[in-house]
Tab-separated table of C-alpha atoms and ligand atoms in Angstrom:
chain	number	residue	atom	x	y	z
A	1	MET	CA	4.964	31.598	30.295
A	2	ILE	CA	3.646	28.064	30.151
A	3	THR	CA	0.115	28.132	31.485
A	4	ARG	CA	-1.973	25.081	32.160
A	5	ARG	CA	-3.914	25.996	29.030
A	6	THR	CA	-0.898	26.105	26.671
A	7	LEU	CA	0.403	22.921	28.247
A	8	MET	CA	-2.887	21.140	27.600
A	9	ALA	CA	-3.008	22.518	24.046
A	10	GLY	CA	0.539	21.272	23.485
A	11	LEU	CA	-0.330	17.823	24.767
A	12	ALA	CA	-3.442	17.707	22.595
A	13	ALA	CA	-1.403	18.693	19.529
A	14	ALA	CA	1.210	16.033	20.313
A	15	ALA	CA	-1.521	13.426	20.762
A	16	ALA	CA	-2.933	14.424	17.359
A	17	LEU	CA	0.396	13.918	15.597
A	18	PRO	CA	0.400	10.893	13.313
A	19	ARG	CA	2.348	7.949	14.666
A	20	TRP	CA	4.922	8.233	11.903
A	21	ALA	CA	5.694	11.932	12.449
A	22	TYR	CA	9.458	12.247	12.048
A	23	ALA	CA	11.982	14.693	13.416
A	24	ALA	CA	14.853	13.602	11.159
A	25	ALA	CA	15.251	13.352	7.375
A	26	PRO	CA	15.056	9.801	5.941
A	27	ALA	CA	18.773	9.505	5.145
A	28	ASP	CA	19.975	10.913	8.481
A	29	GLY	CA	22.464	8.526	10.042
A	30	VAL	CA	22.494	6.158	7.048
A	31	ASP	CA	25.875	5.367	5.476
A	32	PRO	CA	26.005	7.459	2.232
A	33	ALA	CA	27.111	4.356	0.300
A	34	LEU	CA	23.957	2.568	1.486
A	35	VAL	CA	21.858	5.594	0.474
A	36	GLN	CA	23.253	5.287	-3.059
A	37	PHE	CA	22.732	1.525	-3.018
A	38	ILE	CA	19.040	1.981	-2.152
A	39	LYS	CA	18.505	4.661	-4.782
A	40	GLY	CA	19.981	2.502	-7.538
A	41	LEU	CA	18.367	-0.759	-6.429
A	42	PRO	CA	15.776	-2.052	-8.951
A	43	LYS	CA	12.584	-2.268	-6.918
A	44	SER	CA	8.973	-3.373	-6.922
A	45	GLU	CA	6.057	-2.452	-4.707
A	46	TYR	CA	2.750	-4.201	-4.156
A	47	HIS	CA	1.142	-2.247	-1.389
A	48	VAL	CA	0.391	1.207	-2.640
A	49	HIS	CA	-3.150	2.593	-2.710
A	50	LEU	CA	-3.448	4.888	-5.733
A	51	GLU	CA	-5.889	7.096	-3.825
A	52	GLY	CA	-3.232	7.266	-1.108
A	53	THR	CA	-0.815	8.809	-3.596
A	54	LEU	CA	-3.165	11.756	-4.200
A	55	GLU	CA	-0.927	14.648	-3.212
A	56	ALA	CA	-2.461	17.824	-1.780
A	57	GLU	CA	-1.274	19.843	-4.801
A	58	MET	CA	-3.112	17.501	-7.156
A	59	LYS	CA	-6.238	17.605	-4.969
A	60	PHE	CA	-6.365	21.366	-5.441
A	61	ALA	CA	-5.760	21.062	-9.191
A	62	LEU	CA	-8.491	18.422	-9.620
A	63	ALA	CA	-10.951	20.334	-7.426
A	64	ARG	CA	-10.409	23.404	-9.610
A	65	ARG	CA	-10.780	21.375	-12.814
A	66	ASN	CA	-13.984	19.750	-11.550
A	67	GLY	CA	-15.483	22.921	-10.083
A	68	LEU	CA	-15.416	21.620	-6.509
A	69	GLY	CA	-14.696	23.615	-3.368
A	70	LEU	CA	-12.262	22.418	-0.711
A	71	PRO	CA	-12.437	23.394	2.965
A	72	PHE	CA	-8.749	24.391	3.072
A	73	ALA	CA	-7.117	27.739	2.282
A	74	ASP	CA	-4.038	26.181	0.709
A	75	VAL	CA	-1.826	23.097	0.397
A	76	ALA	CA	-0.152	23.749	3.751
A	77	ALA	CA	-3.505	23.929	5.550
A	78	MET	CA	-4.662	20.740	3.857
A	79	LYS	CA	-1.478	18.881	4.814
A	80	ALA	CA	-1.759	20.182	8.378
A	81	SER	CA	-5.129	18.409	8.583
A	82	TYR	CA	-3.515	15.002	7.977
A	83	ASN	CA	-3.483	14.205	11.677
A	84	TYR	CA	-4.426	10.671	12.546
A	85	HIS	CA	-3.433	8.157	15.165
A	86	ASP	CA	-4.993	4.874	14.087
A	87	LEU	CA	-6.465	3.148	11.049
A	88	ALA	CA	-9.989	4.552	11.489
A	89	SER	CA	-8.825	8.157	11.873
A	90	PHE	CA	-6.515	7.737	8.860
A	91	LEU	CA	-9.294	6.293	6.705
A	92	ALA	CA	-11.627	9.231	7.398
A	93	ILE	CA	-9.030	11.619	5.934
A	94	TYR	CA	-8.168	9.274	3.062
A	95	TYR	CA	-11.791	8.806	1.922
A	96	ASP	CA	-12.561	12.481	2.210
A	97	GLY	CA	-9.530	13.329	0.065
A	98	MET	CA	-10.482	11.140	-2.869
A	99	LYS	CA	-13.786	12.967	-3.512
A	100	VAL	CA	-12.071	15.186	-6.100
A	101	LEU	CA	-11.597	12.172	-8.409
A	102	LEU	CA	-14.505	12.240	-10.858
A	103	LYS	CA	-13.412	11.804	-14.482
A	104	GLU	CA	-11.387	9.252	-16.384
A	105	GLN	CA	-8.705	11.907	-16.879
A	106	ASP	CA	-8.467	12.367	-13.088
A	107	PHE	CA	-7.689	8.680	-12.592
A	108	ARG	CA	-5.195	8.797	-15.441
A	109	ASP	CA	-3.429	11.808	-13.938
A	110	LEU	CA	-3.386	10.280	-10.453
A	111	ALA	CA	-1.934	6.976	-11.633
A	112	TYR	CA	0.591	8.599	-13.966
A	113	ALA	CA	1.862	10.881	-11.214
A	114	TYR	CA	2.469	7.890	-8.935
A	115	LEU	CA	4.094	5.853	-11.706
A	116	ALA	CA	6.389	8.759	-12.599
A	117	ARG	CA	7.496	9.143	-8.976
A	118	ALA	CA	8.007	5.406	-8.628
A	119	ALA	CA	9.968	5.145	-11.888
A	120	ALA	CA	12.202	8.022	-10.781
A	121	GLN	CA	13.057	5.918	-7.694
A	122	ASN	CA	13.941	2.848	-9.771
A	123	VAL	CA	10.700	0.983	-9.179
A	124	ILE	CA	10.603	-1.164	-12.307
A	125	TYR	CA	7.419	-3.079	-11.503
A	126	THR	CA	4.424	-2.304	-9.288
A	127	GLU	CA	0.987	-3.729	-8.522
A	128	MET	CA	-1.291	-0.910	-7.373
A	129	PHE	CA	-4.497	-0.964	-5.315
A	130	PHE	CA	-7.589	1.076	-6.031
A	131	ASP	CA	-10.903	1.384	-4.137
A	132	PRO	CA	-13.680	1.490	-6.752
A	133	GLN	CA	-16.619	1.233	-4.326
A	134	GLU	CA	-15.811	4.715	-3.100
A	135	HIS	CA	-15.907	6.090	-6.647
A	136	LEU	CA	-19.044	4.189	-7.689
A	137	LYS	CA	-20.750	5.754	-4.662
A	138	ARG	CA	-20.080	9.170	-6.147
A	139	GLY	CA	-21.531	8.146	-9.494
A	140	VAL	CA	-18.206	7.581	-11.266
A	141	PRO	CA	-18.541	4.674	-13.724
A	142	MET	CA	-16.189	1.707	-13.202
A	143	GLU	CA	-15.060	2.097	-16.808
A	144	ALA	CA	-13.782	5.639	-16.146
A	145	VAL	CA	-11.804	4.442	-13.132
A	146	ILE	CA	-10.233	1.373	-14.695
A	147	MET	CA	-9.618	2.836	-18.146
A	148	GLY	CA	-8.126	6.045	-16.761
A	149	ILE	CA	-5.647	4.044	-14.691
A	150	THR	CA	-5.009	1.672	-17.592
A	151	ARG	CA	-4.162	4.578	-19.899
A	152	ALA	CA	-1.639	5.829	-17.349
A	153	ARG	CA	-0.128	2.342	-17.031
A	154	ARG	CA	0.359	2.087	-20.785
A	155	GLU	CA	1.824	5.574	-21.086
A	156	ALA	CA	4.166	5.049	-18.146
A	157	GLU	CA	5.414	1.768	-19.537
A	158	THR	CA	6.154	3.363	-22.904
A	159	MET	CA	7.489	6.688	-21.660
A	160	LEU	CA	9.164	5.707	-18.400
A	161	GLY	CA	9.820	1.976	-18.685
A	162	ILE	CA	7.873	1.084	-15.530
A	163	ARG	CA	5.631	-1.958	-15.741
A	164	SER	CA	2.527	-2.175	-13.577
A	165	GLN	CA	-0.664	-4.086	-12.842
A	166	LEU	CA	-3.851	-3.271	-10.980
A	167	ILE	CA	-5.538	-4.795	-7.908
A	168	LEU	CA	-9.181	-4.005	-7.125
A	169	CYS	CA	-9.694	-3.651	-3.375
A	170	PHE	CA	-12.958	-4.355	-1.612
A	171	VAL	CA	-13.751	-1.737	1.019
A	172	ARG	CA	-14.344	-4.208	3.834
A	173	ASP	CA	-16.409	-1.922	6.068
A	174	SER	CA	-18.929	-1.296	3.278
A	175	SER	CA	-21.559	-3.958	2.640
A	176	ALA	CA	-20.720	-7.321	1.087
A	177	GLU	CA	-23.379	-6.508	-1.538
A	178	SER	CA	-21.672	-3.298	-2.624
A	179	ALA	CA	-18.367	-5.175	-2.910
A	180	MET	CA	-20.037	-7.814	-5.082
A	181	ALA	CA	-21.623	-5.090	-7.221
A	182	ALA	CA	-18.179	-3.530	-7.692
A	183	LEU	CA	-16.693	-6.882	-8.676
A	184	ASP	CA	-19.506	-7.491	-11.163
A	185	ALA	CA	-19.024	-4.022	-12.634
A	186	ALA	CA	-15.286	-4.670	-12.959
A	187	LEU	CA	-15.405	-8.131	-14.502
A	188	PRO	CA	-16.052	-6.817	-18.061
A	189	PHE	CA	-12.640	-5.113	-17.627
A	190	LYS	CA	-10.911	-8.062	-16.016
A	191	GLN	CA	-8.129	-8.101	-18.584
A	192	TYR	CA	-6.927	-4.864	-16.967
A	193	LEU	CA	-6.844	-6.366	-13.461
A	194	VAL	CA	-4.411	-8.842	-11.935
A	195	GLY	CA	-6.130	-9.429	-8.611
A	196	VAL	CA	-8.470	-8.383	-5.864
A	197	GLY	CA	-7.658	-7.303	-2.330
A	198	LEU	CA	-9.294	-6.253	0.899
A	199	ASP	CA	-8.682	-2.926	2.599
A	200	SER	CA	-10.246	-0.314	4.907
A	201	ASP	CA	-11.380	-0.863	8.513
A	202	GLU	CA	-10.818	-4.448	9.604
A	203	ALA	CA	-12.574	-4.185	12.986
A	204	GLY	CA	-15.777	-6.232	12.704
A	205	HIS	CA	-15.117	-7.041	9.033
A	206	PRO	CA	-13.139	-10.288	8.959
A	207	PRO	CA	-11.846	-11.771	5.709
A	208	GLU	CA	-14.529	-14.499	5.564
A	209	LYS	CA	-17.074	-11.760	4.791
A	210	PHE	CA	-15.487	-11.816	1.320
A	211	ALA	CA	-15.207	-15.569	0.727
A	212	ALA	CA	-17.732	-15.475	-2.138
A	213	HIS	CA	-16.047	-12.449	-3.705
A	214	PHE	CA	-12.647	-14.121	-3.597
A	215	ALA	CA	-14.069	-17.324	-5.090
A	216	LYS	CA	-15.667	-15.402	-7.957
A	217	ALA	CA	-12.478	-13.403	-8.547
A	218	ARG	CA	-10.450	-16.624	-8.639
A	219	ALA	CA	-12.913	-18.220	-11.039
A	220	ASN	CA	-12.225	-15.234	-13.292
A	221	GLY	CA	-8.469	-15.767	-13.223
A	222	LEU	CA	-7.638	-13.099	-10.642
A	223	HIS	CA	-5.205	-13.417	-7.738
A	224	VAL	CA	-6.303	-12.698	-4.188
A	225	THR	CA	-4.684	-10.732	-1.375
A	226	ALA	CA	-5.988	-9.277	1.889
A	227	HIS	CA	-4.977	-6.621	4.347
A	228	CYS	CA	-4.375	-7.957	7.841
A	229	ASP	CA	-3.641	-4.608	9.447
A	230	ILE	CA	-1.443	-4.265	12.514
A	231	ASP	CA	-2.894	-4.780	16.015
A	232	GLN	CA	-6.489	-5.167	14.823
A	233	PRO	CA	-9.091	-6.901	16.996
A	234	GLY	CA	-8.884	-10.640	16.265
A	235	THR	CA	-5.818	-10.174	14.098
A	236	LEU	CA	-4.409	-13.698	14.519
A	237	THR	CA	-7.809	-15.230	13.776
A	238	ASN	CA	-8.058	-13.088	10.648
A	239	ILE	CA	-4.539	-13.978	9.529
A	240	ARG	CA	-5.392	-17.660	10.003
A	241	THR	CA	-8.624	-17.328	8.018
A	242	ALA	CA	-6.856	-15.541	5.173
A	243	LEU	CA	-3.941	-17.952	5.139
A	244	VAL	CA	-5.595	-21.300	5.838
A	245	ASP	CA	-9.265	-21.053	4.879
A	246	LEU	CA	-9.293	-18.494	2.079
A	247	LYS	CA	-5.779	-19.394	0.902
A	248	VAL	CA	-4.913	-15.881	-0.191
A	249	ASP	CA	-1.918	-15.485	-2.504
A	250	ARG	CA	-0.327	-12.681	-0.461
A	251	ILE	CA	-0.928	-10.829	2.794
A	252	ASP	CA	-0.797	-7.055	3.093
A	253	HIS	CA	0.814	-6.005	6.403
A	254	GLY	CA	0.236	-9.152	8.510
A	255	GLY	CA	2.971	-8.300	11.032
A	256	ASN	CA	1.122	-9.735	14.041
A	257	ILE	CA	1.832	-13.174	12.596
A	258	VAL	CA	5.133	-13.158	14.499
A	259	GLN	CA	3.043	-13.608	17.657
A	260	SER	CA	2.021	-17.111	16.489
A	261	PRO	CA	4.806	-19.611	15.761
A	262	GLU	CA	2.182	-21.947	14.301
A	263	LEU	CA	0.998	-19.375	11.747
A	264	VAL	CA	4.595	-18.451	10.934
A	265	ALA	CA	5.244	-22.119	10.127
A	266	ILE	CA	2.137	-22.290	7.908
A	267	ALA	CA	3.123	-19.088	6.074
A	268	LYS	CA	6.596	-20.454	5.408
A	269	GLN	CA	5.219	-23.757	4.242
A	270	ARG	CA	2.894	-21.873	1.863
A	271	ASN	CA	5.760	-19.621	0.686
A	272	MET	CA	3.719	-16.540	1.555
A	273	TYR	CA	4.952	-13.069	0.751
A	274	PHE	CA	3.982	-10.131	2.933
A	275	THR	CA	3.694	-6.533	1.753
A	276	VAL	CA	4.937	-4.603	4.760
A	277	CYS	CA	4.555	-0.822	5.060
A	278	PRO	CA	6.652	0.372	7.980
A	279	THR	CA	5.804	4.071	7.670
A	280	PHE	CA	2.509	3.870	9.563
A	281	SER	CA	2.280	0.154	10.266
A	282	GLY	CA	5.813	-0.705	11.354
A	283	THR	CA	5.353	-1.385	15.060
A	284	LEU	CA	3.367	-3.878	17.123
A	285	ARG	CA	2.177	-2.324	20.369
A	286	LYS	CA	-1.106	-3.852	21.481
A	287	GLY	CA	-0.769	-5.798	24.716
A	288	LEU	CA	3.026	-5.581	24.680
A	289	ASP	CA	5.364	-4.141	27.324
A	290	GLN	CA	7.883	-3.243	24.639
A	291	PRO	CA	7.013	-2.242	21.054
A	292	VAL	CA	8.126	-4.745	18.410
A	293	ASP	CA	9.547	-3.654	15.053
A	294	VAL	CA	7.537	-5.443	12.373
A	295	VAL	CA	10.179	-5.674	9.628
A	296	ARG	CA	12.902	-6.859	12.017
A	297	ALA	CA	10.650	-9.409	13.702
A	298	MET	CA	9.357	-10.807	10.399
A	299	LEU	CA	12.841	-11.105	8.921
A	300	ASP	CA	14.108	-12.772	12.089
A	301	ALA	CA	11.195	-15.219	11.895
A	302	GLY	CA	12.333	-16.148	8.382
A	303	LEU	CA	9.266	-14.704	6.619
A	304	LYS	CA	9.282	-13.314	3.080
A	305	VAL	CA	9.087	-9.579	3.527
A	306	THR	CA	8.548	-7.045	0.761
A	307	ILE	CA	8.388	-3.327	1.565
A	308	SER	CA	5.992	-0.711	0.182
A	309	SER	CA	4.893	2.864	0.735
A	310	ASP	CA	1.111	2.307	1.354
A	311	ASP	CA	-0.368	5.853	1.228
A	312	PRO	CA	2.620	8.134	0.695
A	313	ALA	CA	0.653	11.350	0.052
A	314	TYR	CA	-0.662	11.093	3.616
A	315	MET	CA	2.660	9.972	5.072
A	316	ALA	CA	4.907	12.999	4.590
A	317	SER	CA	5.122	12.294	0.828
A	318	GLU	CA	7.690	9.600	1.524
A	319	TYR	CA	7.852	7.242	-1.438
A	320	ILE	CA	9.709	3.948	-1.581
A	321	ASN	CA	13.332	5.120	-1.311
A	322	ASP	CA	12.552	7.162	1.791
A	323	VAL	CA	10.591	4.251	3.247
A	324	LEU	CA	13.605	1.961	2.743
A	325	LEU	CA	16.023	4.538	4.114
A	326	ARG	CA	14.010	4.826	7.298
A	327	ALA	CA	13.759	1.036	7.501
A	328	VAL	CA	17.565	0.794	7.499
A	329	THR	CA	17.713	2.666	10.778
A	330	ARG	CA	14.522	1.576	12.496
A	331	SER	CA	14.842	-2.107	11.563
A	332	ASN	CA	18.644	-2.250	11.440
A	333	LEU	CA	18.714	-3.587	7.870
A	334	SER	CA	21.947	-4.724	6.271
A	335	ARG	CA	22.764	-4.341	2.583
A	336	ALA	CA	22.244	-8.096	2.169
A	337	GLU	CA	18.792	-7.850	3.754
A	338	LEU	CA	17.857	-4.947	1.471
A	339	ALA	CA	18.931	-7.025	-1.521
A	340	GLN	CA	16.883	-9.971	-0.222
A	341	ILE	CA	13.833	-7.740	0.230
A	342	ALA	CA	14.204	-6.545	-3.378
A	343	ARG	CA	14.550	-10.174	-4.513
A	344	ASN	CA	11.458	-11.201	-2.547
A	345	GLY	CA	9.611	-8.418	-4.349
A	346	PHE	CA	10.310	-9.766	-7.814
A	347	GLU	CA	9.652	-13.344	-6.738
A	348	ALA	CA	6.265	-12.258	-5.325
A	349	ALA	CA	5.153	-10.656	-8.590
A	350	TRP	CA	1.897	-11.814	-10.127
A	351	LEU	CA	3.603	-12.302	-13.462
A	352	PRO	CA	4.509	-15.280	-15.650
A	353	GLU	CA	7.727	-17.013	-14.502
A	354	ALA	CA	9.675	-15.830	-17.561
A	355	ASP	CA	8.814	-12.189	-16.808
A	356	LYS	CA	9.825	-12.612	-13.178
A	357	ARG	CA	13.159	-14.008	-14.296
A	358	LEU	CA	13.751	-10.889	-16.415
A	359	LEU	CA	13.105	-8.642	-13.419
A	360	LEU	CA	15.341	-10.800	-11.218
A	361	ALA	CA	18.069	-10.638	-13.873
A	362	ARG	CA	17.979	-6.832	-13.660
A	363	LEU	CA	18.383	-7.062	-9.907
A	364	ASP	CA	21.257	-9.523	-10.229
A	365	ALA	CA	23.002	-7.301	-12.796
A	366	TYR	CA	22.730	-4.359	-10.415
A	367	LEU	CA	23.990	-6.350	-7.418
A	368	ALA	CA	26.947	-7.578	-9.490
A	369	SER	CA	27.760	-3.990	-10.496
A	370	VAL	CA	27.933	-2.386	-7.031
B	1	HPA	N1	-5.083	-0.486	5.576
B	1	HPA	C1	-6.402	-0.506	5.413
B	1	HPA	N2	-7.011	0.270	4.537
B	1	HPA	C2	-6.293	1.129	3.819
B	1	HPA	C3	-4.931	1.204	3.970
B	1	HPA	C4	-4.284	0.332	4.872
B	1	HPA	O1	-3.038	0.259	4.978
B	1	HPA	N3	-4.507	2.182	3.126
B	1	HPA	C5	-5.588	2.648	2.476
B	1	HPA	N4	-6.673	2.001	2.891
B	2	ZN	ZN1	-2.779	-0.625	2.714
């Protein structure tokens, strides 16, 4: 019998479900030939937080190795706790999860596991985010973080043929001073970094808070990107600041830009690439009668879209091929658009032109062969 109590409990559970919670498998309803095309497509991704690839199984293994307790009976119970409905509620779970990362070997194992999964899905080049402020807070030296990840990058390139680079993210809702301290601690290792970025909770932490950090990073030869998360307070102002004033080299998410024809024109004129992650951030809703699909709207506006997996361990363990498969249905992507998205990815790489051409040649060879 459905009592008022069970009904209310059911509604509460439904409200707690993450926005991306899916009923169907990623390939459901996708033409099998297109499924094969996506699997074989040489790919890149530039919006993946290494700490967001920390799978529940690895959390248990690292906790055991480091002598830490976890407040979950098993992997299933831990995964059941991944209930969030907005950026802030996601971030609370994400930051709590990364506390098991303590030693250089932990960062190596985390990064290698992601690179192995990515390589198995034909990602041939990736630029990965990490959040060092969170680790410094727990007393982990910057050297352990960067050198652990660097060891994994080298091993994965040799063993698996996947090339990668590393982007240091500032945790925007921590103090500007702690972000500067993290940058200063990282600069002795700058040869292992390709850029800096900006992540975490955007509300009340606009990009200009990091103008000095970006300037110092640039002066040290690093590229600059910034998250402009979906439907954030002041999102169009923040996109404008990032694009026009701070002149970032890429924008992470940034989908609300379609609500400003003027900013769309500026982005096109600046040849901006966007790293779009449709799993959790694929729909504009705020203030709209009808939800707007981010990937579709950005493509239709003529913007340079790339697609990434963001925090796959917290998003049903769906890595890039599953993300693209779902995008086919939700954003009505054609084969030509998927090929263009892959091309955008290699063109957006923070690599020398000659290296980009090699990646693009691999894409062209694949497209000529299918
Ligand atoms: N946005 C902001 N902060 C984050 C994200 C994101 O997509 N993923 C991990 N930290
Ligand atoms: Zn992100």
